[in-house]
């Protein structure tokens, strides 16, 4: 019989094989390690605990309750070491447990707290939002703007960078045809998960349609306007693909489209892994 730790390692390896981002895997590992440590340091727990025993409802509830009260925290906070856990953090714990239990075909699930405004999303919630951005275009929304927003959100989530950090990217920074697709950043290449690659490819197809009139003079900016700007007297308006989209334009599109999906504001930084 494999130990709980060995089974957790198997689960994390499978997530890596399925292309989950490093930040997502790290978050799952942190919470599962915390969960296992809490169980093993509880009186009466056998040292050879199996994963099936670990996921029993009473152990899950005991860990979740202790974490909510701040009793599993390893670091101090602005509100003291015993401060209650943030609701978004508790949601991530519950999602981590539920996904692991489902992988083991165990029936018990922890109840999910609601998503709260302005906090970080769990990677699973972020993946769902990004998917919805990529496949559901609100009435009246520009198709190119919608998929550009989804592509940018996907890169924010998988790289942990801000919109300002990603604003200066060029198409040459994307290496999507490698066995492990990646994005070239200033501090080195960053692997891209399959969902992000699919959405980026869709944006590149939209982008190609916008830049086609440039006939060989495409400067290669990754994020470009999706429509012509307002003309100004005495200044000819350059075609959209000949200039970068402004940071405020990217933020504005994100704000409007995400609000349409969620019914509340959510800053781009909430997509970044904690």
GROMACS .gro file of C-alpha atoms in nm:
model
  274
    1UNK     CA    1   0.000   0.000   0.000
    2UNK     CA    2   0.146   0.336  -0.104
    3UNK     CA    3   0.180   0.607   0.158
    4UNK     CA    4  -0.013   0.933   0.144
    5UNK     CA    5   0.308   1.121   0.058
    6UNK     CA    6   0.385   0.887  -0.233
    7UNK     CA    7   0.031   0.926  -0.365
    8UNK     CA    8   0.053   1.305  -0.337
    9UNK     CA    9   0.378   1.290  -0.536
   10UNK     CA   10   0.202   1.078  -0.802
   11UNK     CA   11  -0.079   1.331  -0.823
   12UNK     CA   12   0.159   1.626  -0.863
   13UNK     CA   13   0.356   1.440  -1.129
   14UNK     CA   14   0.033   1.379  -1.321
   15UNK     CA   15  -0.051   1.750  -1.304
   16UNK     CA   16   0.293   1.823  -1.451
   17UNK     CA   17   0.234   1.568  -1.727
   18UNK     CA   18  -0.101   1.731  -1.808
   19UNK     CA   19   0.070   2.067  -1.856
   20UNK     CA   20  -0.044   2.249  -1.543
   21UNK     CA   21   0.154   2.565  -1.476
   22UNK     CA   22   0.433   2.552  -1.219
   23UNK     CA   23   0.254   2.804  -0.997
   24UNK     CA   24  -0.059   2.588  -0.990
   25UNK     CA   25   0.138   2.275  -0.903
   26UNK     CA   26   0.327   2.461  -0.631
   27UNK     CA   27   0.001   2.583  -0.476
   28UNK     CA   28  -0.149   2.232  -0.478
   29UNK     CA   29   0.171   2.089  -0.328
   30UNK     CA   30   0.179   2.350  -0.051
   31UNK     CA   31  -0.177   2.280   0.061
   32UNK     CA   32  -0.153   1.901   0.033
   33UNK     CA   33   0.174   1.907   0.230
   34UNK     CA   34   0.010   2.125   0.494
   35UNK     CA   35  -0.287   1.887   0.505
   36UNK     CA   36  -0.066   1.580   0.544
   37UNK     CA   37   0.146   1.748   0.813
   38UNK     CA   38  -0.166   1.840   1.009
   39UNK     CA   39  -0.293   1.483   0.990
   40UNK     CA   40   0.040   1.325   1.091
   41UNK     CA   41   0.081   1.557   1.390
   42UNK     CA   42  -0.267   1.476   1.521
   43UNK     CA   43  -0.280   1.225   1.806
   44UNK     CA   44  -0.372   0.874   1.697
   45UNK     CA   45  -0.271   0.910   1.331
   46UNK     CA   46  -0.064   0.616   1.201
   47UNK     CA   47   0.271   0.710   1.048
   48UNK     CA   48   0.199   0.488   0.747
   49UNK     CA   49  -0.117   0.686   0.663
   50UNK     CA   50  -0.253   0.617   0.315
   51UNK     CA   51  -0.410   0.876   0.085
   52UNK     CA   52  -0.751   0.714   0.125
   53UNK     CA   53  -0.720   0.748   0.504
   54UNK     CA   54  -0.591   1.103   0.467
   55UNK     CA   55  -0.898   1.213   0.272
   56UNK     CA   56  -1.149   1.084   0.526
   57UNK     CA   57  -1.409   1.354   0.604
   58UNK     CA   58  -1.313   1.402   0.969
   59UNK     CA   59  -0.947   1.463   0.881
   60UNK     CA   60  -1.038   1.702   0.600
   61UNK     CA   61  -1.272   1.900   0.823
   62UNK     CA   62  -1.020   1.914   1.109
   63UNK     CA   63  -0.747   2.047   0.879
   64UNK     CA   64  -0.976   2.296   0.708
   65UNK     CA   65  -1.106   2.428   1.041
   66UNK     CA   66  -0.755   2.459   1.185
   67UNK     CA   67  -0.635   2.641   0.874
   68UNK     CA   68  -0.932   2.878   0.887
   69UNK     CA   69  -0.834   2.970   1.243
   70UNK     CA   70  -0.474   3.035   1.135
   71UNK     CA   71  -0.336   2.734   1.326
   72UNK     CA   72  -0.150   2.585   1.028
   73UNK     CA   73   0.021   2.908   0.928
   74UNK     CA   74   0.401   2.894   0.899
   75UNK     CA   75   0.457   3.268   0.858
   76UNK     CA   76   0.334   3.579   1.037
   77UNK     CA   77   0.084   3.820   0.884
   78UNK     CA   78   0.002   4.188   0.923
   79UNK     CA   79  -0.278   4.081   1.156
   80UNK     CA   80  -0.065   3.846   1.366
   81UNK     CA   81   0.024   3.475   1.341
   82UNK     CA   82  -0.316   3.358   1.467
   83UNK     CA   83  -0.528   3.572   1.235
   84UNK     CA   84  -0.806   3.396   1.047
   85UNK     CA   85  -0.718   3.278   0.697
   86UNK     CA   86  -0.839   3.488   0.405
   87UNK     CA   87  -1.150   3.356   0.235
   88UNK     CA   88  -0.969   3.324  -0.099
   89UNK     CA   89  -0.700   3.114   0.069
   90UNK     CA   90  -0.961   2.887   0.223
   91UNK     CA   91  -1.127   2.852  -0.115
   92UNK     CA   92  -0.795   2.737  -0.262
   93UNK     CA   93  -0.755   2.484   0.018
   94UNK     CA   94  -1.103   2.345  -0.045
   95UNK     CA   95  -1.048   2.327  -0.422
   96UNK     CA   96  -0.714   2.152  -0.369
   97UNK     CA   97  -0.872   1.892  -0.142
   98UNK     CA   98  -1.171   1.839  -0.371
   99UNK     CA   99  -0.955   1.788  -0.680
  100UNK     CA  100  -0.727   1.545  -0.497
  101UNK     CA  101  -1.024   1.353  -0.354
  102UNK     CA  102  -1.184   1.335  -0.699
  103UNK     CA  103  -0.856   1.203  -0.844
  104UNK     CA  104  -0.866   0.929  -0.580
  105UNK     CA  105  -1.235   0.857  -0.651
  106UNK     CA  106  -1.318   0.951  -0.292
  107UNK     CA  107  -1.674   1.086  -0.246
  108UNK     CA  108  -1.630   1.355   0.021
  109UNK     CA  109  -1.601   1.722  -0.082
  110UNK     CA  110  -1.540   2.038   0.119
  111UNK     CA  111  -1.787   2.322   0.068
  112UNK     CA  112  -1.638   2.607  -0.134
  113UNK     CA  113  -1.652   2.959   0.009
  114UNK     CA  114  -1.771   3.216  -0.247
  115UNK     CA  115  -1.519   3.411  -0.452
  116UNK     CA  116  -1.456   3.752  -0.297
  117UNK     CA  117  -1.379   4.077  -0.477
  118UNK     CA  118  -1.018   4.190  -0.525
  119UNK     CA  119  -0.859   3.875  -0.386
  120UNK     CA  120  -0.647   3.624  -0.572
  121UNK     CA  121  -0.836   3.355  -0.758
  122UNK     CA  122  -0.750   2.992  -0.711
  123UNK     CA  123  -0.579   2.864  -1.030
  124UNK     CA  124  -0.884   2.649  -1.106
  125UNK     CA  125  -1.113   2.954  -1.084
  126UNK     CA  126  -0.867   3.148  -1.300
  127UNK     CA  127  -0.862   2.870  -1.562
  128UNK     CA  128  -1.242   2.872  -1.575
  129UNK     CA  129  -1.259   3.250  -1.615
  130UNK     CA  130  -0.993   3.250  -1.888
  131UNK     CA  131  -1.173   2.970  -2.071
  132UNK     CA  132  -1.500   3.162  -2.054
  133UNK     CA  133  -1.328   3.477  -2.182
  134UNK     CA  134  -1.198   3.278  -2.478
  135UNK     CA  135  -1.525   3.111  -2.580
  136UNK     CA  136  -1.804   3.347  -2.472
  137UNK     CA  137  -1.816   3.681  -2.647
  138UNK     CA  138  -2.064   3.925  -2.491
  139UNK     CA  139  -2.320   4.087  -2.719
  140UNK     CA  140  -2.165   4.384  -2.894
  141UNK     CA  141  -1.809   4.293  -2.797
  142UNK     CA  142  -1.535   4.299  -3.059
  143UNK     CA  143  -1.416   3.944  -3.136
  144UNK     CA  144  -1.051   4.041  -3.163
  145UNK     CA  145  -1.060   4.241  -2.840
  146UNK     CA  146  -1.223   3.949  -2.660
  147UNK     CA  147  -0.962   3.692  -2.760
  148UNK     CA  148  -0.677   3.940  -2.703
  149UNK     CA  149  -0.805   3.990  -2.349
  150UNK     CA  150  -0.827   3.615  -2.293
  151UNK     CA  151  -0.474   3.563  -2.428
  152UNK     CA  152  -0.330   3.835  -2.207
  153UNK     CA  153  -0.517   3.701  -1.903
  154UNK     CA  154  -0.379   3.354  -1.975
  155UNK     CA  155  -0.022   3.486  -1.980
  156UNK     CA  156  -0.078   3.681  -1.658
  157UNK     CA  157  -0.205   3.364  -1.490
  158UNK     CA  158   0.066   3.128  -1.615
  159UNK     CA  159   0.367   3.360  -1.578
  160UNK     CA  160   0.264   3.555  -1.269
  161UNK     CA  161   0.358   3.879  -1.448
  162UNK     CA  162   0.152   4.196  -1.463
  163UNK     CA  163   0.003   4.354  -1.774
  164UNK     CA  164   0.274   4.620  -1.753
  165UNK     CA  165   0.540   4.346  -1.749
  166UNK     CA  166   0.390   4.178  -2.057
  167UNK     CA  167   0.307   4.494  -2.248
  168UNK     CA  168   0.635   4.508  -2.444
  169UNK     CA  169   0.623   4.150  -2.572
  170UNK     CA  170   0.676   4.080  -2.941
  171UNK     CA  171   0.553   3.784  -3.142
  172UNK     CA  172   0.913   3.657  -3.162
  173UNK     CA  173   0.907   3.610  -2.785
  174UNK     CA  174   0.661   3.323  -2.833
  175UNK     CA  175   0.802   2.980  -2.915
  176UNK     CA  176   0.487   2.774  -2.957
  177UNK     CA  177   0.617   2.502  -3.190
  178UNK     CA  178   0.873   2.357  -2.950
  179UNK     CA  179   0.799   2.023  -2.775
  180UNK     CA  180   0.749   2.239  -2.464
  181UNK     CA  181   0.603   2.572  -2.581
  182UNK     CA  182   0.746   2.870  -2.398
  183UNK     CA  183   0.756   3.246  -2.370
  184UNK     CA  184   1.088   3.429  -2.366
  185UNK     CA  185   1.101   3.675  -2.078
  186UNK     CA  186   1.382   3.900  -1.960
  187UNK     CA  187   1.491   3.651  -1.695
  188UNK     CA  188   1.466   3.346  -1.921
  189UNK     CA  189   1.208   3.122  -2.090
  190UNK     CA  190   0.880   3.041  -1.917
  191UNK     CA  191   0.686   2.722  -2.010
  192UNK     CA  192   0.331   2.763  -2.137
  193UNK     CA  193   0.048   2.526  -2.054
  194UNK     CA  194  -0.178   2.382  -2.329
  195UNK     CA  195  -0.475   2.609  -2.250
  196UNK     CA  196  -0.258   2.919  -2.280
  197UNK     CA  197  -0.104   2.797  -2.607
  198UNK     CA  198  -0.447   2.737  -2.763
  199UNK     CA  199  -0.571   3.082  -2.669
  200UNK     CA  200  -0.250   3.254  -2.782
  201UNK     CA  201  -0.275   3.081  -3.121
  202UNK     CA  202  -0.629   3.212  -3.160
  203UNK     CA  203  -0.514   3.564  -3.082
  204UNK     CA  204  -0.227   3.532  -3.331
  205UNK     CA  205  -0.479   3.438  -3.602
  206UNK     CA  206  -0.689   3.744  -3.517
  207UNK     CA  207  -0.376   3.955  -3.508
  208UNK     CA  208  -0.272   3.829  -3.851
  209UNK     CA  209  -0.600   3.954  -3.995
  210UNK     CA  210  -0.540   4.297  -3.844
  211UNK     CA  211  -0.179   4.326  -3.962
  212UNK     CA  212  -0.235   4.183  -4.310
  213UNK     CA  213  -0.271   4.531  -4.470
  214UNK     CA  214   0.079   4.620  -4.350
  215UNK     CA  215   0.219   4.402  -4.634
  216UNK     CA  216   0.557   4.310  -4.492
  217UNK     CA  217   0.602   4.601  -4.252
  218UNK     CA  218   0.454   4.436  -3.943
  219UNK     CA  219   0.677   4.544  -3.650
  220UNK     CA  220   0.585   4.230  -3.456
  221UNK     CA  221   0.420   4.382  -3.149
  222UNK     CA  222   0.224   4.109  -2.969
  223UNK     CA  223  -0.048   4.333  -2.825
  224UNK     CA  224  -0.190   4.566  -3.086
  225UNK     CA  225  -0.512   4.772  -3.110
  226UNK     CA  226  -0.803   4.584  -3.260
  227UNK     CA  227  -0.948   4.884  -3.441
  228UNK     CA  228  -0.832   5.217  -3.573
  229UNK     CA  229  -0.783   5.500  -3.328
  230UNK     CA  230  -0.961   5.832  -3.341
  231UNK     CA  231  -0.816   6.065  -3.603
  232UNK     CA  232  -0.649   6.383  -3.481
  233UNK     CA  233  -0.623   6.696  -3.694
  234UNK     CA  234  -0.289   6.711  -3.871
  235UNK     CA  235  -0.185   6.362  -3.759
  236UNK     CA  236  -0.253   6.065  -3.986
  237UNK     CA  237  -0.390   5.766  -3.798
  238UNK     CA  238  -0.152   5.468  -3.824
  239UNK     CA  239  -0.307   5.129  -3.895
  240UNK     CA  240  -0.374   4.926  -3.576
  241UNK     CA  241  -0.093   4.676  -3.628
  242UNK     CA  242   0.170   4.947  -3.663
  243UNK     CA  243   0.164   5.041  -3.295
  244UNK     CA  244   0.133   4.875  -2.958
  245UNK     CA  245  -0.195   4.876  -2.769
  246UNK     CA  246  -0.170   5.115  -2.476
  247UNK     CA  247  -0.157   4.965  -2.128
  248UNK     CA  248  -0.472   5.156  -2.033
  249UNK     CA  249  -0.646   5.003  -2.338
  250UNK     CA  250  -0.555   4.651  -2.225
  251UNK     CA  251  -0.672   4.721  -1.870
  252UNK     CA  252  -0.996   4.878  -1.995
  253UNK     CA  253  -1.078   4.574  -2.209
  254UNK     CA  254  -1.001   4.337  -1.921
  255UNK     CA  255  -1.216   4.535  -1.680
  256UNK     CA  256  -1.518   4.549  -1.911
  257UNK     CA  257  -1.509   4.189  -2.032
  258UNK     CA  258  -1.443   4.036  -1.690
  259UNK     CA  259  -1.720   4.245  -1.535
  260UNK     CA  260  -1.954   4.113  -1.804
  261UNK     CA  261  -1.869   3.754  -1.708
  262UNK     CA  262  -1.856   3.787  -1.329
  263UNK     CA  263  -2.087   4.080  -1.263
  264UNK     CA  264  -1.820   4.242  -1.046
  265UNK     CA  265  -1.476   4.396  -1.099
  266UNK     CA  266  -1.164   4.181  -1.082
  267UNK     CA  267  -0.818   4.326  -1.126
  268UNK     CA  268  -0.581   4.135  -1.361
  269UNK     CA  269  -0.345   4.069  -1.070
  270UNK     CA  270  -0.608   3.843  -0.912
  271UNK     CA  271  -0.525   3.586  -1.182
  272UNK     CA  272  -0.163   3.559  -1.074
  273UNK     CA  273  -0.076   3.249  -0.867
  274UNK     CA  274  -0.018   3.331  -0.500
   0.00000   0.00000   0.00000
